Tab-separated table of N, CA and C in Angstrom:
chain	number	residue	atom	x	y	z
A	1071	MET	N	-75.653	-59.790	-23.854
A	1071	MET	CA	-76.119	-58.857	-23.675
A	1071	MET	C	-75.125	-57.823	-22.944
A	1072	LYS	N	-74.880	-56.559	-22.889
A	1072	LYS	CA	-73.864	-55.716	-22.916
A	1072	LYS	C	-74.336	-55.049	-21.250
A	1073	PRO	N	-73.322	-55.244	-20.191
A	1073	PRO	CA	-73.868	-54.806	-18.933
A	1073	PRO	C	-74.100	-53.378	-19.019
A	1074	ASP	N	-75.039	-52.821	-17.990
A	1074	ASP	CA	-75.330	-51.493	-17.884
A	1074	ASP	C	-74.064	-50.705	-17.535
A	1075	ARG	N	-74.018	-49.398	-18.376
A	1075	ARG	CA	-72.679	-48.955	-18.145
A	1075	ARG	C	-72.808	-48.130	-16.687
A	1076	ARG	N	-73.891	-47.800	-16.082
A	1076	ARG	CA	-73.980	-47.176	-14.879
A	1076	ARG	C	-73.398	-47.977	-13.821
A	1077	PHE	N	-73.952	-49.496	-14.005
A	1077	PHE	CA	-73.685	-50.503	-13.040
A	1077	PHE	C	-72.167	-50.493	-12.959
A	1078	VAL	N	-71.534	-50.806	-14.272
A	1078	VAL	CA	-70.022	-50.898	-14.164
A	1078	VAL	C	-69.323	-49.647	-13.683
A	1079	SER	N	-69.761	-48.445	-13.987
A	1079	SER	CA	-69.014	-47.297	-13.789
A	1079	SER	C	-69.208	-47.442	-11.984
A	1080	SER	N	-70.406	-47.415	-11.572
A	1080	SER	CA	-70.537	-47.566	-9.909
A	1080	SER	C	-69.459	-48.593	-9.401
A	1081	ALA	N	-69.597	-49.334	-9.782
A	1081	ALA	CA	-68.748	-50.702	-9.221
A	1081	ALA	C	-67.417	-50.354	-9.194
A	1082	LEU	N	-66.858	-49.725	-10.332
A	1082	LEU	CA	-65.249	-49.249	-10.471
A	1082	LEU	C	-65.438	-48.154	-9.564
A	1083	LEU	N	-66.047	-47.265	-9.238
A	1083	LEU	CA	-65.951	-46.040	-8.219
A	1083	LEU	C	-66.030	-46.858	-6.795
A	1084	PHE	N	-66.801	-47.698	-6.551
A	1084	PHE	CA	-66.924	-48.067	-5.039
A	1084	PHE	C	-66.147	-49.247	-4.767
A	1085	ALA	N	-65.808	-49.988	-5.585
A	1085	ALA	CA	-64.513	-51.044	-5.260
A	1085	ALA	C	-63.372	-50.669	-4.347
A	1086	PRO	N	-62.603	-49.870	-4.833
A	1086	PRO	CA	-61.474	-49.229	-4.079
A	1086	PRO	C	-61.921	-49.049	-2.522
A	1087	ALA	N	-62.924	-48.123	-2.354
A	1087	ALA	CA	-63.306	-47.741	-0.874
A	1087	ALA	C	-63.872	-49.193	-0.411
A	1088	SER	N	-64.383	-50.017	-0.948
A	1088	SER	CA	-64.983	-51.121	0.000
A	1088	SER	C	-63.852	-52.085	0.464
A	1089	GLN	N	-63.071	-52.281	-0.740
A	1089	GLN	CA	-61.634	-52.830	-0.457
A	1089	GLN	C	-60.926	-52.424	0.847
A	1090	VAL	N	-60.771	-50.968	0.694
A	1090	VAL	CA	-60.112	-50.419	2.011
A	1090	VAL	C	-60.607	-50.598	3.231
A	1091	LEU	N	-62.063	-50.304	3.095
A	1091	LEU	CA	-62.713	-50.176	4.519
A	1091	LEU	C	-62.894	-51.685	4.859
A	1092	GLY	N	-63.304	-52.574	4.092
A	1092	GLY	CA	-63.570	-54.086	4.464
A	1092	GLY	C	-62.276	-54.620	4.967
A	1093	SER	N	-61.221	-54.745	4.248
A	1093	SER	CA	-59.691	-55.227	4.667
A	1093	SER	C	-59.311	-54.383	5.968
A	1094	GLY	N	-59.400	-52.989	5.855
A	1094	GLY	CA	-58.836	-52.521	6.959
A	1094	GLY	C	-59.477	-52.599	8.429
A	1095	ILE	N	-60.820	-52.875	8.287
A	1095	ILE	CA	-61.512	-52.958	9.705
A	1095	ILE	C	-60.835	-54.537	10.082
A	1096	ALA	N	-60.605	-55.393	9.114
A	1096	ALA	CA	-60.670	-56.685	9.590
A	1096	ALA	C	-59.075	-56.809	10.036
A	1097	SER	N	-58.196	-56.034	9.422
A	1097	SER	CA	-56.832	-56.229	9.858
A	1097	SER	C	-56.787	-55.563	11.144
A	1098	ALA	N	-57.311	-54.403	11.431
A	1098	ALA	CA	-57.365	-53.430	12.610
A	1098	ALA	C	-57.709	-54.299	13.719
A	1099	GLN	N	-58.889	-55.276	13.559
A	1099	GLN	CA	-59.282	-56.068	14.830
A	1099	GLN	C	-58.509	-57.027	15.048
A	1100	SER	N	-57.871	-57.860	13.984
A	1100	SER	CA	-56.718	-59.010	14.367
A	1100	SER	C	-55.342	-58.423	14.765
A	1101	SER	N	-54.858	-57.510	13.965
A	1101	SER	CA	-53.679	-57.189	14.282
A	1101	SER	C	-53.262	-55.883	15.173
A	1102	GLY	N	-54.167	-55.225	15.510
A	1102	GLY	CA	-54.240	-54.068	16.239
A	1102	GLY	C	-53.639	-52.606	15.439
A	1103	LEU	N	-53.857	-51.784	15.867
A	1103	LEU	CA	-53.564	-50.440	15.144
A	1103	LEU	C	-52.400	-49.745	16.008
A	1104	ALA	N	-51.335	-49.123	15.271
A	1104	ALA	CA	-50.321	-48.417	16.014
A	1104	ALA	C	-50.900	-47.141	16.762
A	1105	PRO	N	-50.480	-46.697	18.020
A	1105	PRO	CA	-51.024	-45.859	18.592
A	1105	PRO	C	-50.787	-44.533	17.978
A	1106	ILE	N	-51.827	-43.512	18.191
A	1106	ILE	CA	-51.453	-42.286	17.584
A	1106	ILE	C	-50.873	-41.371	18.318
A	1107	ALA	N	-49.986	-40.571	17.956
A	1107	ALA	CA	-49.318	-39.473	18.723
A	1107	ALA	C	-50.414	-38.476	19.335
A	1108	GLN	N	-50.367	-38.246	20.706
A	1108	GLN	CA	-51.308	-37.470	21.295
A	1108	GLN	C	-50.722	-35.832	21.581
A	1109	PRO	N	-51.143	-34.643	21.525
A	1109	PRO	CA	-50.421	-33.565	21.852
A	1109	PRO	C	-50.564	-33.227	23.362
A	1110	ALA	N	-49.679	-32.535	23.890
A	1110	ALA	CA	-49.590	-32.320	25.461
A	1110	ALA	C	-50.849	-31.754	25.891
A	1111	GLU	N	-51.431	-30.817	25.116
A	1111	GLU	CA	-52.656	-30.096	25.397
A	1111	GLU	C	-53.728	-30.454	24.647
A	1112	LYS	N	-54.972	-30.714	25.174
A	1112	LYS	CA	-55.905	-30.905	24.453
A	1112	LYS	C	-56.823	-29.772	24.117
A	1113	THR	N	-56.401	-28.805	23.190
A	1113	THR	CA	-56.763	-27.609	22.815
A	1113	THR	C	-57.139	-27.697	21.273
A	1114	LYS	N	-57.959	-26.708	20.805
A	1114	LYS	CA	-58.088	-26.346	19.393
A	1114	LYS	C	-57.015	-26.095	18.727
A	1115	ALA	N	-55.891	-25.468	19.147
A	1115	ALA	CA	-54.801	-24.989	18.595
A	1115	ALA	C	-53.720	-26.286	18.611
A	1116	ALA	N	-54.071	-27.168	19.673
A	1116	ALA	CA	-52.988	-28.427	19.315
A	1116	ALA	C	-53.443	-29.355	18.327
A	1117	PHE	N	-54.801	-29.312	18.366
A	1117	PHE	CA	-55.158	-30.493	17.375
A	1117	PHE	C	-55.028	-29.817	16.174
A	1118	LEU	N	-55.129	-28.569	15.756
A	1118	LEU	CA	-54.835	-27.934	14.549
A	1118	LEU	C	-53.324	-28.016	14.243
A	1119	ALA	N	-52.395	-28.036	15.119
A	1119	ALA	CA	-51.079	-28.022	15.236
A	1119	ALA	C	-50.871	-29.420	14.692
A	1120	ARG	N	-51.363	-30.415	15.015
A	1120	ARG	CA	-51.238	-31.902	14.605
A	1120	ARG	C	-51.632	-31.955	13.040
A	1121	ALA	N	-52.701	-31.329	12.616
A	1121	ALA	CA	-53.281	-31.277	11.280
A	1121	ALA	C	-52.212	-30.751	10.576
A	1122	ARG	N	-51.613	-29.480	10.868
A	1122	ARG	CA	-50.819	-28.899	9.928
A	1122	ARG	C	-49.603	-29.714	10.049
A	1123	ALA	N	-49.192	-30.286	10.712
A	1123	ALA	CA	-48.029	-31.250	10.606
A	1123	ALA	C	-48.119	-32.317	9.623
A	1124	LEU	N	-49.365	-32.917	9.691
A	1124	LEU	CA	-49.732	-34.011	8.320
A	1124	LEU	C	-49.769	-33.067	7.258
A	1125	ARG	N	-50.188	-31.981	6.968
A	1125	ARG	CA	-50.187	-31.216	5.915
A	1125	ARG	C	-48.666	-31.034	5.331
A	1126	ASP	N	-48.032	-30.815	6.353
A	1126	ASP	CA	-46.497	-30.367	5.975
A	1126	ASP	C	-45.914	-31.837	5.482
A	1127	GLN	N	-46.225	-32.806	6.157
A	1127	GLN	CA	-45.817	-34.100	5.638
A	1127	GLN	C	-46.257	-34.540	4.143
A	1128	ALA	N	-47.487	-34.091	3.770
A	1128	ALA	CA	-47.905	-34.471	2.568
A	1128	ALA	C	-47.267	-33.678	1.719
A	1129	VAL	N	-46.802	-32.463	1.832
A	1129	VAL	CA	-46.035	-31.575	0.758
A	1129	VAL	C	-44.772	-32.009	0.785
A	1130	ARG	N	-44.166	-32.564	1.638
A	1130	ARG	CA	-42.634	-33.154	1.498
A	1130	ARG	C	-42.738	-34.221	0.961
A	1131	GLU	N	-43.772	-35.108	0.918
A	1131	GLU	CA	-43.663	-36.211	0.085
A	1131	GLU	C	-44.292	-36.211	-1.372
A	1132	GLY	N	-44.855	-35.007	-1.728
A	1132	GLY	CA	-45.373	-34.700	-3.136
A	1132	GLY	C	-46.659	-34.594	-3.308
A	1133	ASP	N	-47.415	-34.237	-2.310
A	1133	ASP	CA	-48.895	-34.002	-2.409
A	1133	ASP	C	-49.619	-32.921	-2.072
A	1134	GLN	N	-50.670	-32.859	-2.235
A	1134	GLN	CA	-51.383	-31.699	-1.921
A	1134	GLN	C	-51.504	-31.400	-0.457
A	1135	ALA	N	-51.469	-30.108	-0.086
A	1135	ALA	CA	-51.224	-29.396	1.207
A	1135	ALA	C	-52.090	-29.865	2.303
A	1136	TYR	N	-52.904	-30.521	2.887
A	1136	TYR	CA	-53.945	-30.833	3.495
A	1136	TYR	C	-53.715	-31.923	4.484
A	1137	GLY	N	-54.321	-31.760	5.738
A	1137	GLY	CA	-54.181	-32.679	6.828
A	1137	GLY	C	-55.224	-32.638	7.749
A	1138	ALA	N	-55.591	-33.569	8.480
A	1138	ALA	CA	-56.781	-33.752	9.331
A	1138	ALA	C	-56.572	-34.673	10.494
A	1139	VAL	N	-57.069	-34.554	11.645
A	1139	VAL	CA	-57.273	-35.257	12.678
A	1139	VAL	C	-58.967	-35.392	13.209
A	1140	VAL	N	-59.084	-36.640	13.763
A	1140	VAL	CA	-60.397	-36.779	14.355
A	1140	VAL	C	-60.122	-37.083	15.829
A	1141	VAL	N	-60.970	-36.228	16.623
A	1141	VAL	CA	-60.971	-36.164	17.829
A	1141	VAL	C	-61.970	-36.700	18.663
A	1142	CYS	N	-62.033	-37.661	19.880
A	1142	CYS	CA	-63.117	-38.041	20.570
A	1142	CYS	C	-62.784	-37.941	21.883
A	1143	ASP	N	-63.209	-37.440	22.790
A	1143	ASP	CA	-63.208	-37.234	24.139
A	1143	ASP	C	-61.740	-36.576	24.452
A	1144	GLY	N	-61.263	-35.877	23.825
A	1144	GLY	CA	-59.844	-35.027	24.048
A	1144	GLY	C	-58.758	-35.884	23.492
A	1145	MET	N	-59.052	-37.024	22.891
A	1145	MET	CA	-58.077	-37.894	22.127
A	1145	MET	C	-58.067	-37.777	20.488
A	1146	ILE	N	-56.858	-37.841	20.063
A	1146	ILE	CA	-56.948	-37.913	18.562
A	1146	ILE	C	-57.061	-39.639	18.422
A	1147	VAL	N	-58.156	-39.789	17.468
A	1147	VAL	CA	-58.478	-41.316	17.397
A	1147	VAL	C	-58.488	-41.582	15.896
A	1148	GLY	N	-58.115	-40.518	14.948
A	1148	GLY	CA	-57.854	-40.864	13.470
A	1148	GLY	C	-57.128	-39.721	13.135
A	1149	ASP	N	-56.331	-39.976	12.014
A	1149	ASP	CA	-55.355	-38.733	11.563
A	1149	ASP	C	-54.978	-39.348	10.028
A	1150	ALA	N	-54.771	-38.225	9.304
A	1150	ALA	CA	-54.422	-38.659	7.786
A	1150	ALA	C	-54.139	-37.321	7.127
A	1151	ARG	N	-53.211	-37.554	6.105
A	1151	ARG	CA	-53.015	-36.181	5.211
A	1151	ARG	C	-53.434	-36.539	3.934
A	1152	ASN	N	-53.459	-35.744	3.130
A	1152	ASN	CA	-53.808	-35.861	1.714
A	1152	ASN	C	-53.164	-36.828	0.917
A	1153	TYR	N	-53.841	-37.759	0.246
A	1153	TYR	CA	-53.071	-38.828	-0.629
A	1153	TYR	C	-53.521	-38.768	-2.176
A	1154	VAL	N	-54.379	-37.516	-2.715
A	1154	VAL	CA	-54.805	-37.322	-3.951
A	1154	VAL	C	-53.794	-37.910	-4.946
A	1155	VAL	N	-52.839	-37.057	-4.589
A	1155	VAL	CA	-51.495	-37.256	-5.808
A	1155	VAL	C	-50.918	-38.704	-5.925
A	1156	LEU	N	-50.524	-39.057	-4.769
A	1156	LEU	CA	-49.602	-39.895	-4.581
A	1156	LEU	C	-50.459	-41.456	-4.758
A	1157	HIS	N	-51.814	-41.382	-4.547
A	1157	HIS	CA	-52.399	-42.642	-4.493
A	1157	HIS	C	-53.275	-42.512	-5.759
A	1158	HIS	N	-53.050	-41.354	-6.647
A	1158	HIS	CA	-54.095	-41.271	-7.722
A	1158	HIS	C	-55.477	-41.464	-7.601
A	1159	ASP	N	-55.967	-40.909	-6.350
A	1159	ASP	CA	-57.167	-40.899	-6.137
A	1159	ASP	C	-57.976	-39.764	-5.600
A	1160	PRO	N	-58.774	-39.115	-6.511
A	1160	PRO	CA	-59.207	-37.711	-6.281
A	1160	PRO	C	-60.263	-37.755	-5.131
A	1161	THR	N	-60.601	-38.991	-4.485
A	1161	THR	CA	-61.449	-38.891	-3.154
A	1161	THR	C	-60.712	-39.057	-2.091
A	1162	ALA	N	-59.296	-39.128	-2.062
A	1162	ALA	CA	-58.353	-39.221	-0.890
A	1162	ALA	C	-58.072	-37.795	-0.314
A	1163	HIS	N	-59.008	-37.051	-0.092
A	1163	HIS	CA	-58.809	-35.772	0.554
A	1163	HIS	C	-58.374	-35.978	2.206
A	1164	ALA	N	-57.746	-35.297	2.733
A	1164	ALA	CA	-57.256	-35.770	4.409
A	1164	ALA	C	-58.519	-36.092	5.147
A	1165	GLU	N	-59.561	-35.304	5.150
A	1165	GLU	CA	-60.777	-35.705	6.039
A	1165	GLU	C	-61.284	-37.131	5.716
A	1166	LEU	N	-61.328	-37.676	4.606
A	1166	LEU	CA	-61.835	-39.004	4.414
A	1166	LEU	C	-61.111	-40.085	4.956
A	1167	PRO	N	-59.709	-40.166	4.630
A	1167	PRO	CA	-58.885	-41.032	5.375
A	1167	PRO	C	-58.655	-41.068	6.784
A	1168	ALA	N	-58.882	-39.780	7.428
A	1168	ALA	CA	-59.016	-39.428	8.764
A	1168	ALA	C	-60.209	-40.127	9.420
A	1169	VAL	N	-61.278	-39.918	8.778
A	1169	VAL	CA	-62.623	-40.537	9.306
A	1169	VAL	C	-62.489	-42.097	9.238
A	1170	ARG	N	-61.995	-42.709	8.245
A	1170	ARG	CA	-61.659	-43.984	8.049
A	1170	ARG	C	-60.915	-44.459	9.313
A	1171	ASP	N	-59.938	-43.764	9.456
A	1171	ASP	CA	-58.828	-44.297	10.623
A	1171	ASP	C	-59.476	-44.297	11.919
A	1172	ALA	N	-60.327	-43.335	12.246
A	1172	ALA	CA	-60.986	-43.104	13.371
A	1172	ALA	C	-62.005	-44.254	13.427
A	1173	ALA	N	-62.771	-44.711	12.265
A	1173	ALA	CA	-63.666	-45.657	12.433
A	1173	ALA	C	-62.826	-46.958	12.825
A	1174	ARG	N	-61.925	-47.146	12.116
A	1174	ARG	CA	-61.063	-48.389	12.508
A	1174	ARG	C	-60.493	-48.533	13.969
A	1175	HIS	N	-60.063	-47.170	14.365
A	1175	HIS	CA	-59.609	-47.430	15.634
A	1175	HIS	C	-60.741	-47.502	16.882
A	1176	LEU	N	-61.771	-46.879	16.663
A	1176	LEU	CA	-62.924	-46.838	17.453
A	1176	LEU	C	-63.717	-48.302	17.133
A	1177	LYS	N	-63.488	-48.937	16.192
A	1177	LYS	CA	-64.294	-50.139	15.648
A	1177	LYS	C	-65.796	-49.732	15.594
A	1178	ARG	N	-66.306	-48.742	15.206
A	1178	ARG	CA	-67.666	-48.070	14.831
A	1178	ARG	C	-67.681	-47.469	13.819
A	1179	ARG	N	-68.906	-47.325	13.350
A	1179	ARG	CA	-69.075	-46.178	12.104
A	1179	ARG	C	-69.714	-44.911	12.687
A	1180	ASP	N	-70.274	-45.132	13.663
A	1180	ASP	CA	-71.046	-43.693	14.288
A	1180	ASP	C	-70.094	-43.182	14.914
A	1181	LEU	N	-69.558	-41.748	14.251
A	1181	LEU	CA	-68.663	-40.941	15.187
A	1181	LEU	C	-69.329	-39.570	15.660
A	1182	SER	N	-70.696	-39.933	15.941
A	1182	SER	CA	-71.279	-38.726	16.595
A	1182	SER	C	-70.929	-37.986	17.804
A	1183	ASP	N	-70.125	-38.535	18.292
A	1183	ASP	CA	-69.205	-38.146	19.549
A	1183	ASP	C	-67.756	-37.501	19.118
A	1184	CYS	N	-67.441	-37.376	18.056
A	1184	CYS	CA	-66.312	-36.876	17.416
A	1184	CYS	C	-66.312	-35.604	16.679
A	1185	ASP	N	-65.241	-34.818	16.633
A	1185	ASP	CA	-64.881	-33.516	16.040
A	1185	ASP	C	-63.853	-33.847	15.117
A	1186	VAL	N	-63.853	-33.385	13.863
A	1186	VAL	CA	-62.523	-33.153	12.951
A	1186	VAL	C	-61.998	-31.756	12.933
A	1187	TYR	N	-60.408	-31.801	13.047
A	1187	TYR	CA	-59.688	-30.693	13.132
A	1187	TYR	C	-59.204	-30.790	11.591
A	1188	SER	N	-59.341	-29.782	10.874
A	1188	SER	CA	-58.561	-29.834	9.216
A	1188	SER	C	-57.962	-28.355	9.191
A	1189	THR	N	-56.997	-28.448	8.061
A	1189	THR	CA	-56.376	-27.354	7.899
A	1189	THR	C	-57.171	-26.410	7.069
A	1190	THR	N	-58.377	-26.701	6.576
A	1190	THR	CA	-59.003	-26.124	5.628
A	1190	THR	C	-60.556	-26.278	5.882
A	1191	THR	N	-61.385	-25.670	5.370
A	1191	THR	CA	-62.794	-25.764	5.274
A	1191	THR	C	-63.118	-27.152	4.301
A	1192	PRO	N	-63.668	-28.148	5.026
A	1192	PRO	CA	-64.026	-29.348	4.010
A	1192	PRO	C	-64.670	-29.204	2.807
A	1193	CYS	N	-64.248	-29.601	1.579
A	1193	CYS	CA	-65.047	-29.351	0.570
A	1193	CYS	C	-66.383	-29.903	0.524
A	1194	PRO	N	-67.340	-29.865	-0.461
A	1194	PRO	CA	-68.449	-30.419	-0.432
A	1194	PRO	C	-68.571	-32.086	-0.221
A	1195	MET	N	-67.814	-32.744	-0.910
A	1195	MET	CA	-67.536	-34.148	-0.767
A	1195	MET	C	-67.223	-34.493	0.537
A	1196	CYS	N	-66.290	-33.852	1.215
A	1196	CYS	CA	-65.906	-33.891	2.638
A	1196	CYS	C	-67.022	-33.692	3.584
A	1197	GLN	N	-67.445	-32.507	3.302
A	1197	GLN	CA	-68.736	-32.545	4.425
A	1197	GLN	C	-69.722	-33.178	4.198
A	1198	GLY	N	-69.952	-33.945	2.935
A	1198	GLY	CA	-71.109	-35.036	2.876
A	1198	GLY	C	-70.553	-36.289	3.826
A	1199	ALA	N	-69.437	-36.608	3.601
A	1199	ALA	CA	-68.822	-37.730	4.329
A	1199	ALA	C	-68.821	-37.462	5.940
A	1200	LEU	N	-68.371	-35.993	6.418
A	1200	LEU	CA	-68.657	-35.888	7.849
A	1200	LEU	C	-70.115	-35.989	8.295
A	1201	TYR	N	-70.964	-35.486	7.531
A	1201	TYR	CA	-72.417	-35.507	7.896
A	1201	TYR	C	-72.747	-37.000	7.868
A	1202	TRP	N	-72.538	-37.971	6.967
A	1202	TRP	CA	-73.187	-39.143	7.177
A	1202	TRP	C	-72.056	-39.987	8.263
A	1203	SER	N	-70.985	-39.668	8.726
A	1203	SER	CA	-70.285	-40.477	9.636
A	1203	SER	C	-71.071	-40.782	11.000
A	1204	PRO	N	-71.892	-39.854	11.708
A	1204	PRO	CA	-71.874	-38.356	11.343
A	1204	PRO	C	-70.955	-37.743	12.594
A	1205	ILE	N	-70.028	-36.986	11.947
A	1205	ILE	CA	-69.209	-36.253	12.867
A	1205	ILE	C	-70.057	-35.123	13.443
A	1206	ARG	N	-69.672	-34.641	14.565
A	1206	ARG	CA	-70.245	-33.729	15.258
A	1206	ARG	C	-70.083	-32.167	14.909
A	1207	ARG	N	-68.930	-31.875	14.857
A	1207	ARG	CA	-68.326	-30.516	14.125
A	1207	ARG	C	-67.104	-30.753	13.497
A	1208	TYR	N	-66.727	-29.742	12.870
A	1208	TYR	CA	-65.552	-29.505	12.329
A	1208	TYR	C	-64.779	-28.336	12.738
A	1209	HIS	N	-63.493	-28.337	12.690
A	1209	HIS	CA	-62.919	-27.150	13.118
A	1209	HIS	C	-61.687	-26.827	12.266
A	1210	ASN	N	-61.480	-25.525	11.725
A	1210	ASN	CA	-60.107	-25.094	11.286
A	1210	ASN	C	-59.774	-23.632	11.842
A	1211	GLU	N	-58.850	-23.031	11.271
A	1211	GLU	CA	-58.322	-21.769	11.821
A	1211	GLU	C	-59.331	-20.895	11.890
A	1212	GLY	N	-60.247	-20.738	10.821
A	1212	GLY	CA	-61.387	-19.885	10.702
A	1212	GLY	C	-62.867	-20.012	11.677
A	1213	THR	N	-62.973	-21.081	12.162
A	1213	THR	CA	-64.323	-21.473	12.589
A	1213	THR	C	-64.306	-20.870	14.204
A	1214	PRO	N	-65.376	-20.941	14.765
A	1214	PRO	CA	-65.666	-20.517	16.090
A	1214	PRO	C	-65.150	-21.559	17.172
A	1215	GLU	N	-64.720	-21.122	18.205
A	1215	GLU	CA	-64.113	-22.149	19.252
A	1215	GLU	C	-64.908	-23.646	19.186
A	1216	ALA	N	-66.457	-23.384	19.214
A	1216	ALA	CA	-67.398	-24.414	19.224
A	1216	ALA	C	-67.534	-25.199	17.932
A	1217	GLY	N	-66.754	-24.844	16.774
A	1217	GLY	CA	-66.835	-25.667	15.448
A	1217	GLY	C	-68.315	-25.377	14.783
A	1218	ILE	N	-68.217	-26.067	13.585
A	1218	ILE	CA	-69.488	-26.211	12.803
A	1218	ILE	C	-69.971	-27.523	12.387
A	1219	ALA	N	-71.248	-27.474	12.345
A	1219	ALA	CA	-71.746	-29.038	12.264
A	1219	ALA	C	-71.794	-29.015	10.568
A	1220	PRO	N	-71.392	-30.504	10.354
A	1220	PRO	CA	-71.383	-30.697	8.935
A	1220	PRO	C	-72.675	-30.633	8.318
A	1221	LYS	N	-72.935	-30.345	6.987
A	1221	LYS	CA	-74.186	-30.215	6.427
A	1221	LYS	C	-73.890	-30.711	4.979
A	1222	LEU	N	-75.331	-31.014	4.448
A	1222	LEU	CA	-75.265	-31.524	2.932
A	1222	LEU	C	-75.601	-30.240	2.478
A	1223	ALA	N	-74.899	-29.872	1.199
A	1223	ALA	CA	-75.303	-28.584	0.318
A	1223	ALA	C	-75.207	-29.095	-1.186
A	1224	CYS	N	-75.966	-28.472	-1.934
A	1224	CYS	CA	-75.965	-28.720	-3.099
A	1224	CYS	C	-75.391	-27.453	-3.916
């Protein structure tokens, strides 16, 4: 009997994420994570400057121009830049690895007390990830100072 095509394709889609999340959390707990550089000021402008620095790093290394940081209680607890091109992963937008990094640093999946600062408005995929995290708000250059709550949209 042939395996169900939907089952096989969903296994292929989610296997890399489960490997990254599962092994990342275990290794983070056992070996500790490198500290994240913190800005001198704890402002929207400073957090966005860090996201822009990550964006610039992505461009220098040959990837798309996006960066994001996750902030909890005025501290950056997760950061990442885009890895879509370099990792051949269409889901590796900056917001997703930044959220994964924050979850590993905080050793929890509930990020409802965290905000994301990104170099752009999150796409629908990233909005969904922020919603389910559940990230409190996201910020970019065009958002109000208070940020915007992530939402699911079709």
